[in-house]
Coordinates of C-alpha atoms and ligand atoms in Angstrom, one line a residue:
M1 CA 115.0 132.9 91.4
V2 CA 115.5 134.3 87.4
E3 CA 118.0 132.6 85.8
E4 CA 119.9 134.3 82.9
L5 CA 119.7 132.1 79.4
G6 CA 122.2 132.8 77.0
N7 CA 124.3 130.6 74.4
L8 CA 126.3 127.6 73.7
I9 CA 128.8 127.8 72.2
A10 CA 131.6 125.7 70.9
G11 CA 129.6 122.9 73.3
K12 CA 130.0 125.5 76.1
R13 CA 126.6 127.1 78.1
L14 CA 128.6 131.1 77.3
N15 CA 125.7 134.1 78.7
S16 CA 126.0 137.2 76.0
Q17 CA 128.3 140.2 76.8
S18 CA 125.8 142.7 75.0
G19 CA 124.3 143.8 77.5
R20 CA 121.1 143.6 75.0
Y21 CA 118.3 141.5 78.2
L22 CA 114.6 140.2 77.8
D23 CA 112.6 139.1 80.3
I24 CA 111.1 135.3 79.9
S25 CA 108.5 134.9 81.6
N26 CA 105.7 131.6 82.8
P27 CA 103.5 132.7 80.8
A28 CA 100.7 131.3 83.7
T29 CA 101.1 133.4 86.2
G30 CA 103.3 136.3 84.2
Q31 CA 106.3 135.8 87.0
V32 CA 109.4 136.6 85.4
I33 CA 111.8 133.5 85.1
G34 CA 114.3 133.9 82.5
K35 CA 116.4 136.9 81.6
L36 CA 117.2 136.3 77.7
G37 CA 120.6 137.6 76.3
M38 CA 120.7 139.0 72.9
S39 CA 123.3 138.1 71.5
S40 CA 125.3 140.5 69.2
A41 CA 126.3 140.4 65.4
S42 CA 130.0 139.3 66.5
E43 CA 129.1 136.5 69.8
L44 CA 127.5 135.4 66.4
S45 CA 130.0 136.0 64.3
D46 CA 132.1 134.2 66.4
A47 CA 130.2 130.6 66.8
I48 CA 130.0 130.4 63.4
A49 CA 134.2 130.4 62.7
N50 CA 134.3 127.9 65.9
A51 CA 131.6 126.2 63.5
K52 CA 133.6 126.9 60.4
T53 CA 136.8 125.6 62.0
A54 CA 134.6 122.1 63.7
Q55 CA 133.5 121.0 61.2
P56 CA 135.4 119.3 58.3
A57 CA 136.8 116.6 60.7
W58 CA 132.7 116.0 61.2
A59 CA 131.8 115.2 57.7
A60 CA 135.0 113.2 57.5
I61 CA 133.9 111.1 60.1
N62 CA 131.7 107.6 58.9
P63 CA 128.1 108.8 58.3
Q64 CA 127.1 105.1 60.5
R65 CA 129.0 107.0 63.3
R66 CA 127.3 110.1 63.0
A67 CA 123.8 107.5 63.3
R68 CA 125.3 106.9 66.3
V69 CA 124.8 110.0 67.7
M70 CA 121.3 110.3 66.8
M71 CA 120.9 107.4 68.4
N72 CA 121.9 108.5 71.8
F73 CA 120.4 111.7 72.1
V74 CA 116.9 109.3 71.1
Q75 CA 117.4 107.2 74.4
L76 CA 118.9 111.3 76.1
L77 CA 115.6 112.3 74.9
N78 CA 113.5 109.6 76.6
R79 CA 115.5 109.4 79.1
D80 CA 114.7 113.2 79.9
M81 CA 110.7 113.1 78.4
D82 CA 109.9 114.4 81.9
K83 CA 112.6 117.4 82.0
L84 CA 111.8 118.7 78.8
A85 CA 108.2 118.7 79.1
K86 CA 107.9 120.8 82.1
A87 CA 110.5 123.5 81.3
L88 CA 108.6 123.7 77.4
S89 CA 105.6 123.9 79.5
R90 CA 107.0 126.4 82.1
E91 CA 107.9 128.8 79.5
H92 CA 105.3 128.2 77.1
G93 CA 101.9 127.4 78.1
K94 CA 101.6 124.1 77.2
T95 CA 100.0 121.3 78.4
I96 CA 102.5 119.0 80.1
P97 CA 100.0 116.4 77.8
D98 CA 100.8 118.8 74.4
A99 CA 105.1 119.6 75.5
R100 CA 105.4 115.9 75.4
G101 CA 103.9 115.4 72.3
D102 CA 106.3 118.8 70.1
I103 CA 109.0 116.5 71.8
I104 CA 108.2 113.4 70.6
R105 CA 107.5 114.2 67.2
G106 CA 111.1 116.3 67.3
L107 CA 112.4 112.6 68.8
E108 CA 111.3 111.1 65.4
V109 CA 112.8 112.8 62.9
A110 CA 115.9 112.2 64.8
E111 CA 114.9 108.4 64.7
F112 CA 114.4 108.7 61.1
C113 CA 118.5 110.9 60.8
I114 CA 119.6 107.7 62.3
G115 CA 119.1 106.0 58.7
A116 CA 121.7 109.0 57.6
P117 CA 123.7 105.9 55.7
H118 CA 121.5 104.9 53.6
L119 CA 119.6 108.2 53.2
L120 CA 123.5 109.7 52.4
K121 CA 123.7 106.7 49.6
G122 CA 124.6 108.2 45.6
E123 CA 124.2 106.6 42.6
F124 CA 126.4 105.1 39.8
S125 CA 125.8 104.1 35.9
E126 CA 128.6 101.4 35.2
G127 CA 129.3 101.7 31.8
A128 CA 128.1 105.3 31.0
G129 CA 130.6 105.5 27.9
T130 CA 133.3 103.3 26.8
D131 CA 135.2 102.1 30.0
I132 CA 133.6 104.9 31.9
D133 CA 131.5 104.7 34.9
I134 CA 129.1 107.8 36.8
H135 CA 128.0 108.2 40.7
S136 CA 126.9 110.7 42.6
L137 CA 127.5 112.2 46.1
R138 CA 125.7 113.4 48.2
Q139 CA 127.6 115.9 50.1
P140 CA 127.4 118.7 53.1
L141 CA 127.2 121.7 53.0
G142 CA 129.8 123.3 55.7
V143 CA 128.4 125.5 57.6
V144 CA 124.2 126.1 58.0
A145 CA 121.2 127.2 60.3
G146 CA 118.0 127.1 61.3
I147 CA 115.8 130.0 62.6
T148 CA 112.5 128.7 64.9
P149 CA 109.3 130.8 65.6
F150 CA 108.2 130.0 69.9
N151 CA 105.4 127.4 69.1
F152 CA 107.2 123.5 68.7
P153 CA 110.0 124.8 70.7
A154 CA 111.3 121.3 70.6
M155 CA 110.2 120.2 67.5
I156 CA 110.8 122.9 65.2
P157 CA 114.8 122.7 66.0
M158 CA 115.0 118.9 65.9
W159 CA 112.9 120.1 62.4
K160 CA 116.0 121.4 61.3
F161 CA 119.4 120.5 62.7
C162 CA 119.1 116.4 62.7
P163 CA 118.9 116.2 59.8
A164 CA 121.7 118.6 59.4
I165 CA 123.9 117.9 61.6
V166 CA 123.5 114.2 60.8
S167 CA 124.8 115.3 57.0
G168 CA 127.5 116.7 58.2
N169 CA 127.3 119.9 58.7
A170 CA 127.3 122.2 61.2
F171 CA 125.0 123.5 62.7
I172 CA 123.5 127.1 63.9
L173 CA 120.5 127.3 65.8
K174 CA 118.0 130.7 66.1
P175 CA 115.6 129.8 68.2
S176 CA 112.1 132.0 68.8
E177 CA 113.5 134.2 71.7
R178 CA 110.0 133.1 73.3
A179 CA 111.4 130.3 73.9
P180 CA 114.4 129.4 74.9
S181 CA 114.7 126.6 77.7
V182 CA 114.4 123.9 75.8
P183 CA 116.6 124.4 73.2
L184 CA 119.3 124.5 74.5
M185 CA 118.9 121.7 77.3
L186 CA 118.8 120.1 73.8
G187 CA 121.6 121.4 72.1
E188 CA 123.1 119.8 76.0
L189 CA 121.9 116.9 75.1
M190 CA 123.9 116.5 71.5
L191 CA 126.9 117.3 73.3
E192 CA 125.8 114.0 75.9
A193 CA 125.2 111.8 71.9
G194 CA 128.5 112.6 71.7
L195 CA 128.7 115.6 68.8
P196 CA 131.4 117.0 69.3
E197 CA 132.0 120.8 70.4
G198 CA 130.9 123.8 68.3
I199 CA 128.8 121.6 65.6
L200 CA 125.5 122.3 67.2
N201 CA 125.4 125.8 68.4
V202 CA 122.7 128.1 69.9
V203 CA 122.7 131.6 70.0
N204 CA 120.1 133.2 71.2
G205 CA 118.3 137.3 69.9
D206 CA 115.9 138.6 68.4
K207 CA 116.3 141.3 65.1
E208 CA 120.1 141.6 64.5
V209 CA 121.7 138.2 65.0
V210 CA 119.2 137.0 62.0
D211 CA 119.7 140.0 60.2
A212 CA 123.9 138.6 61.2
I213 CA 122.8 135.3 59.6
L214 CA 121.7 136.1 56.5
D215 CA 124.3 138.4 55.6
H216 CA 127.5 136.2 57.1
E217 CA 129.2 134.4 54.3
D218 CA 129.6 131.4 56.0
I219 CA 125.9 130.7 56.0
M220 CA 124.6 128.1 53.1
A221 CA 122.1 127.6 54.0
I222 CA 119.6 128.6 55.6
G223 CA 116.0 127.0 56.9
F224 CA 112.5 129.3 58.8
V225 CA 109.8 129.2 60.5
G226 CA 107.3 131.6 62.4
S227 CA 105.0 134.6 60.1
T228 CA 104.5 134.8 56.8
P229 CA 106.0 138.3 56.6
I230 CA 108.7 137.3 58.5
A231 CA 109.6 134.2 55.9
E232 CA 109.4 137.1 53.2
Y233 CA 112.0 138.8 55.1
I234 CA 114.1 136.4 55.3
Y235 CA 113.9 134.6 51.0
A236 CA 114.1 138.0 49.4
R237 CA 117.7 138.4 52.2
G238 CA 118.6 135.3 52.1
C239 CA 118.8 134.4 48.5
T240 CA 120.2 138.3 48.1
N241 CA 123.0 137.5 49.4
G242 CA 124.1 133.7 47.8
K243 CA 122.4 131.5 50.3
R244 CA 120.0 128.4 49.9
V245 CA 116.9 129.7 51.9
Q246 CA 113.6 127.6 52.9
C247 CA 110.8 129.0 54.2
F248 CA 107.8 127.7 56.4
G249 CA 104.8 130.8 57.1
S250 CA 101.8 131.2 58.9
A251 CA 98.8 129.8 57.8
K252 CA 94.0 129.3 57.4
N253 CA 94.1 125.3 57.9
H254 CA 90.1 124.9 56.9
M255 CA 88.2 122.5 58.1
I256 CA 85.0 120.5 54.3
I257 CA 82.0 119.4 56.9
M258 CA 79.9 117.3 54.3
P259 CA 76.1 116.7 55.1
D260 CA 76.8 112.9 54.9
A261 CA 79.6 113.2 57.2
D262 CA 80.3 112.0 61.4
L263 CA 78.9 115.5 63.4
D264 CA 79.2 113.9 66.5
Q265 CA 82.9 113.4 65.1
A266 CA 83.5 116.4 63.7
A267 CA 82.6 118.0 66.1
D268 CA 85.2 116.8 68.7
A269 CA 87.4 116.9 65.7
L270 CA 86.9 120.4 66.0
V271 CA 87.3 120.9 69.6
G272 CA 90.9 119.6 69.6
A273 CA 91.3 120.3 66.5
G274 CA 90.4 124.2 66.9
Y275 CA 91.2 124.9 70.8
G276 CA 94.5 122.4 71.2
A277 CA 97.7 124.5 73.1
A278 CA 95.8 127.1 72.3
G279 CA 94.9 127.2 69.0
E280 CA 98.9 128.8 68.9
R281 CA 99.5 125.7 67.0
C282 CA 100.2 126.2 62.3
M283 CA 98.0 123.2 62.0
A284 CA 95.5 123.8 63.6
I285 CA 92.2 123.6 62.3
S286 CA 90.5 127.9 62.6
V287 CA 88.3 127.4 59.8
A288 CA 85.0 124.8 59.9
V289 CA 83.0 125.1 56.3
A290 CA 80.1 123.6 57.2
V291 CA 78.2 122.5 53.3
G292 CA 74.4 123.2 53.7
D293 CA 72.3 125.3 56.5
D294 CA 71.0 122.2 58.0
T295 CA 74.4 121.2 58.7
A296 CA 76.1 124.0 60.2
D297 CA 72.7 124.1 62.5
A298 CA 73.7 121.1 63.7
L299 CA 77.4 121.2 63.6
I300 CA 76.5 124.8 66.2
E301 CA 74.7 122.3 68.2
K302 CA 76.6 119.9 68.6
L303 CA 79.8 121.8 69.1
A304 CA 78.8 125.2 71.5
P305 CA 78.3 123.1 74.3
R306 CA 81.5 121.9 74.4
V307 CA 83.7 125.2 73.4
K308 CA 82.2 126.3 76.6
G309 CA 82.9 123.1 77.7
L310 CA 86.4 123.0 77.7
K311 CA 88.6 123.2 81.0
I312 CA 91.2 126.4 80.8
G313 CA 94.1 126.7 83.1
P314 CA 98.3 126.2 83.8
Y315 CA 100.4 123.3 82.9
T316 CA 100.2 122.2 86.1
A317 CA 96.8 121.4 86.8
G318 CA 97.8 118.7 84.7
N319 CA 95.0 116.0 82.9
E320 CA 92.3 118.3 84.9
V321 CA 93.4 121.2 81.6
D322 CA 91.8 121.7 78.3
F323 CA 94.6 124.2 77.4
G324 CA 96.8 126.9 78.1
P325 CA 98.3 130.9 78.5
L326 CA 99.2 133.1 75.8
I327 CA 102.0 132.7 74.9
T328 CA 102.4 136.5 75.6
K329 CA 100.9 139.1 76.9
E330 CA 100.4 141.0 73.9
A331 CA 99.7 138.1 72.4
R332 CA 96.3 137.8 73.8
Q333 CA 95.7 141.2 72.8
R334 CA 95.9 140.3 69.8
V335 CA 93.6 138.0 69.6
L336 CA 91.2 140.2 72.2
D337 CA 91.4 142.4 69.6
L338 CA 91.0 140.2 65.9
V339 CA 88.0 138.2 68.2
N340 CA 86.3 142.4 69.3
S341 CA 86.7 143.1 64.9
G342 CA 85.1 140.1 64.5
V343 CA 81.8 141.3 66.3
K344 CA 82.4 144.3 64.4
Q345 CA 82.5 143.5 61.2
G346 CA 78.9 141.6 61.2
A347 CA 80.0 138.2 62.9
D348 CA 78.3 136.0 64.9
L349 CA 79.8 135.4 68.8
V350 CA 77.7 131.6 69.6
V351 CA 81.3 131.3 71.9
D352 CA 82.6 134.7 74.0
G353 CA 86.0 133.6 75.8
R354 CA 86.6 137.2 76.2
D355 CA 86.6 137.3 79.8
F356 CA 87.2 134.7 80.7
S357 CA 89.2 134.0 83.8
L358 CA 91.2 132.3 86.4
P359 CA 91.0 134.1 90.7
D360 CA 94.4 132.8 91.2
Y361 CA 96.2 133.1 87.9
A362 CA 94.8 137.2 87.6
Q363 CA 98.4 137.5 85.9
G364 CA 98.0 135.0 82.6
N365 CA 97.4 135.5 79.8
F366 CA 94.3 133.3 79.5
I367 CA 91.8 133.8 77.0
G368 CA 88.7 130.9 76.9
G369 CA 86.8 129.5 74.1
C370 CA 85.4 132.1 70.7
L371 CA 83.2 130.3 68.5
F372 CA 82.3 132.3 65.8
D373 CA 78.8 132.0 63.4
N374 CA 78.6 133.1 59.6
V375 CA 81.2 133.8 58.7
N376 CA 83.2 135.6 55.4
T377 CA 86.2 135.8 53.2
E378 CA 86.4 139.6 53.8
M379 CA 86.4 139.6 57.7
D380 CA 89.4 139.6 59.6
I381 CA 88.6 137.2 61.8
Y382 CA 88.6 134.9 58.3
R383 CA 91.4 136.8 56.7
E384 CA 94.1 136.9 59.2
E385 CA 95.8 134.2 60.6
I386 CA 94.6 134.0 64.4
F387 CA 96.8 132.1 66.9
G388 CA 94.1 131.5 69.1
P389 CA 91.2 129.3 70.4
V390 CA 88.8 131.3 68.1
L391 CA 87.5 128.7 65.6
N392 CA 85.0 130.4 62.5
I393 CA 82.3 128.8 60.4
M394 CA 81.5 129.9 58.2
R395 CA 78.7 128.4 55.3
A396 CA 78.5 127.1 51.9
K397 CA 76.2 126.8 49.1
D398 CA 77.3 123.1 47.7
Y399 CA 80.7 120.9 47.8
H400 CA 82.3 123.8 44.7
E401 CA 81.8 126.2 46.4
A402 CA 83.2 125.0 49.5
I403 CA 86.2 123.9 47.8
A404 CA 86.7 127.3 46.4
I405 CA 87.3 129.0 50.1
P406 CA 90.8 126.7 50.5
M407 CA 91.0 127.1 47.6
N408 CA 91.4 130.8 46.6
N409 CA 93.1 131.3 50.4
Q410 CA 96.7 132.6 50.6
Y411 CA 97.9 130.0 52.9
G412 CA 98.2 126.3 51.8
N413 CA 99.7 124.4 55.2
G414 CA 96.8 122.0 56.9
V415 CA 93.6 120.9 55.4
S416 CA 90.3 118.2 55.7
I417 CA 87.3 116.7 54.9
Y418 CA 85.3 115.5 56.7
T419 CA 82.9 113.0 54.7
R420 CA 81.1 109.7 54.0
D421 CA 81.6 109.8 50.3
G422 CA 84.4 108.0 48.5
D423 CA 83.8 109.8 45.1
T424 CA 83.9 113.2 47.1
A425 CA 87.4 112.9 49.3
R426 CA 89.0 111.9 46.2
D427 CA 88.4 114.5 44.4
F428 CA 88.9 116.8 47.2
T429 CA 92.8 114.9 47.8
S430 CA 93.7 116.3 44.3
R431 CA 91.8 119.0 43.8
I432 CA 93.0 121.2 46.9
N433 CA 96.1 123.1 46.9
V434 CA 96.8 122.7 49.8
G435 CA 100.1 120.5 50.4
M436 CA 99.2 118.2 53.6
V437 CA 94.8 117.3 53.0
G438 CA 93.7 115.3 56.1
V439 CA 90.1 112.8 54.6
N440 CA 87.4 113.0 58.0
V441 CA 91.5 113.0 59.8
P442 CA 91.4 116.9 61.6
I443 CA 95.4 117.6 61.5
P444 CA 96.6 115.2 59.5
V445 CA 101.0 116.2 59.8
P446 CA 102.7 113.5 57.8
L447 CA 104.8 111.7 60.0
A448 CA 108.2 112.3 60.6
Y449 CA 109.2 109.7 57.3
Y450 CA 107.0 111.9 54.7
T451 CA 107.5 115.5 54.7
F452 CA 105.8 118.1 56.7
G453 CA 105.1 121.4 54.2
G454 CA 102.9 124.0 52.8
W455 CA 102.1 125.6 50.0
K456 CA 102.2 129.1 48.4
K457 CA 102.2 131.6 51.2
S458 CA 102.7 128.6 54.0
G459 CA 105.6 127.1 53.0
F460 CA 107.7 128.5 49.1
G461 CA 112.0 128.4 49.0
D462 CA 114.3 126.0 47.9
L463 CA 113.2 122.5 48.4
N464 CA 109.8 123.0 50.4
Q465 CA 110.0 120.3 52.7
H466 CA 111.4 118.7 56.3
G467 CA 111.7 115.7 57.2
P468 CA 113.6 113.9 54.8
H469 CA 113.5 116.1 52.0
A470 CA 115.6 118.9 54.5
F471 CA 118.7 115.6 53.8
L472 CA 117.9 117.2 50.3
F473 CA 118.5 120.7 51.2
Y474 CA 120.6 121.2 53.6
T475 CA 123.6 118.6 51.4
R476 CA 124.2 119.1 47.6
T477 CA 125.3 116.2 44.7
K478 CA 128.3 116.0 43.3
T479 CA 129.1 114.0 40.1
V480 CA 132.2 111.9 39.3
T481 CA 133.0 111.2 35.9
S482 CA 135.0 108.6 35.2
R483 CA 137.3 105.7 33.4
W484 CA 138.4 103.1 34.2
P485 CA 141.1 101.4 30.5
S486 CA 139.9 97.8 31.7
G487 CA 142.1 96.1 28.8
I488 CA 139.0 94.4 27.8
K489 CA 138.5 95.0 24.5
E490 CA 133.9 95.3 23.8
G491 CA 132.9 91.7 22.9
A492 CA 135.7 90.2 24.6
E493 CA 134.6 87.1 26.7
F494 CA 135.1 88.0 30.5
V495 CA 136.9 86.7 32.6
I496 CA 136.9 86.4 35.9
P497 CA 140.0 86.3 38.0
T498 CA 142.0 83.3 40.2
M499 CA 142.8 83.8 43.4
N500 CA 146.3 82.9 42.6
Ligands
NAD1 P1 107.8 135.0 63.8 O1 107.1 134.8 62.5 O2 107.8 136.2 65.1 O3 109.3 134.2 65.1 C1 109.7 133.0 64.4 C2 111.3 133.6 64.3 O4 112.1 134.3 63.6 C3 111.9 133.9 66.0 O5 113.3 133.1 65.4 C4 111.8 135.1 66.1 O6 113.4 135.5 66.7 C5 111.7 135.7 64.4 N1 112.1 136.9 63.8 C6 110.9 138.0 64.7 N2 110.5 139.0 63.9 C7 112.5 139.4 63.3 C8 113.2 140.5 62.3 N3 111.8 141.9 62.1 N4 113.9 139.7 61.9 C9 114.5 139.4 61.4 N5 113.9 138.3 62.9 C10 112.3 138.5 63.3 O7 107.0 133.9 63.8 P2 106.7 133.5 65.7 O8 105.4 134.1 66.4 O9 107.7 133.2 67.1 O10 105.7 131.4 65.5 C11 104.9 132.0 64.8 C12 103.7 131.5 62.9 O11 104.9 130.8 63.5 C13 102.5 131.4 62.9 O12 102.4 133.1 61.5 C14 102.8 130.2 62.5 O13 101.7 129.7 61.8 C15 104.2 130.2 62.3 N6 104.4 128.3 61.8 C16 104.4 127.7 61.0 C17 104.4 126.3 60.4 C18 105.2 125.4 59.9 O14 105.2 124.6 58.9 N7 104.1 126.2 58.4 C19 105.1 125.5 62.0 C20 105.1 126.9 62.9 C21 104.8 127.3 63.2

C-alpha cells in the first residue's frame, strides 16, 4: 500500500494540502512505497507561528528538565532501533548495519545533549570594578531551522534538532524529500519522550518550502547540510535576510598511502571507506593517492580482487550484502555518466561495475564497484563529487606532491594518511587544510563530544561545526554587569554574618 506522508506540526501528523506530491520509491525494487506532500509556504508559516507561540514556555523550563526529555528520547531510540533501521533501509537503500550506524551516530548526539545544563552554563567575574560583577548567560534564539540531506536521514536531523531544542529553541526540520519517513518518526519519538507540542516540527517539501524558511522573519538561524551549490545559495539568501547560517557542503576525500604503509590494512580500509553505503557518504574516501609507482601497483593488486568480490544487494539480504542501491534512478545515471567520462578522458578502469545487475531486482538502482587508476586533477571524476561506489587511484612521486593534491582541492571535509612514520604523520596532521583528519584511520568521523565539520567549500558560515558547537550556533550570549553596593569598604575586614 502507498502511504501518504505529510508533516508533523504542533504535535500532529498533518497531510499537506498543497496538492503537490512526490513519489517515494524503494531504491532496491523501484516500487513506489509512499507519496510525500510538498508543503506550501503557507503551511510552513502555520508551523512557524505555532512554534513561536510554544517556544517561550519551553525556554522557561529549567535545563535539567529539558535534558530529561533527551534522556527519554535516547531510551526510545534504543527501543525502536530495529523499526527505525528497517524504515530507513527500505526508503534509502543502505544495509541494516549501515542504517543502525546512522541512528546510533545521531543517538550519540542526543546523549551528549543530556549534558545541556553544564554546556549552557555562563561565566562570572566577581569584582570587575568596585562592587561590580559581570556574568554571561546563553539563551535560545527562538524559532530555528535545519535543512538536511538524504544520505543520513537519522543522524543529520539529530545533529541539528537535539542541541537546538535542549537549549530552549523551537525547531523547524526540513528533511530531504528523498528520505522523509525516519525524520517524521524521530519527531514522534521526541513527543513521546515528553517534548511539548510545537517545539519540533517536521515540514516536508522542496525548494518552495526551503525558500520560505530562508525568507521568513521569525526564523533566527538555519543549519544546512547538503551539496555545495545549494549550500552557497542557502548561505547567500539566508544571510541577506539577516539570519545566522551554518552550511556543510559536498566533499572529495583523499587518502594518502605512503610506501611504508601496511598495504593490506590500507586496501581493507579503502574498500570500506570507498564503497560502504554505495559511496553515498560525505566522508567516503573517493581518491587514493599512492606515493610511488611500486606502492600504486601493489595497492591495486590487493584492491582489485576485493572490489570485484563486493556483495551488492537489497537490505533484506541481511549481512550477506556489503552495499545496496543508489537513492534514485537519476543518481545512478549520474554516476554512470561520470564513470563513462572517466574512461573517455583517459583514466584506466581497472574494475568496471557499470553492467552490474541483479536478476530479481531489475528495477533497482544498483551499480557495481568501479576502480580507476591513473586519474589526474583535470578529469571530471576527480573534479566532481561522484557520490557512488567509485574509487580513483592517483599516483604521486613523493609525499610533497601527494599532500598538495588534497590541499589544492576546493573541498576539505575528510582526509587520511596511511604511514608508519611518525614525522610524516605529524607533518600531515599539522599542515593539511582539511577539517577532519585520519592517521591510519580511513573515515575520521569524530564522536559527538568532538566537533564534526569540514573546511573550505565543505563547511562555511557561522561557527562551522556540528556537535558541541551547535550549542553555540543555536544560542546567543548575553552579558550582565551589576553593581552590588555592599557597604563594605575596600580594605575593611570581611565579617562572616551570623545565623541569628
Ligand atoms: P542536496 O543539496 O540536493 O539537498 C539538501 C537539502 O537541500 C534537501 O533538504 C533539499 O530538499 C534541499 N534542496 C535541494 N535543492 C534545492 C534548491 N534548488 N533550493 C533549495 N533547497 C534545495 O543534497 P543531497 O543530495 O540530499 O545530499 C548529498 C550531499 O550532501 C552531498 O554533496 C554530500 O557530500 C553532502 N553532505 C555533506 C555533509 C557534511 O557534513 N559536509 C554531510 C552529509 C551530506
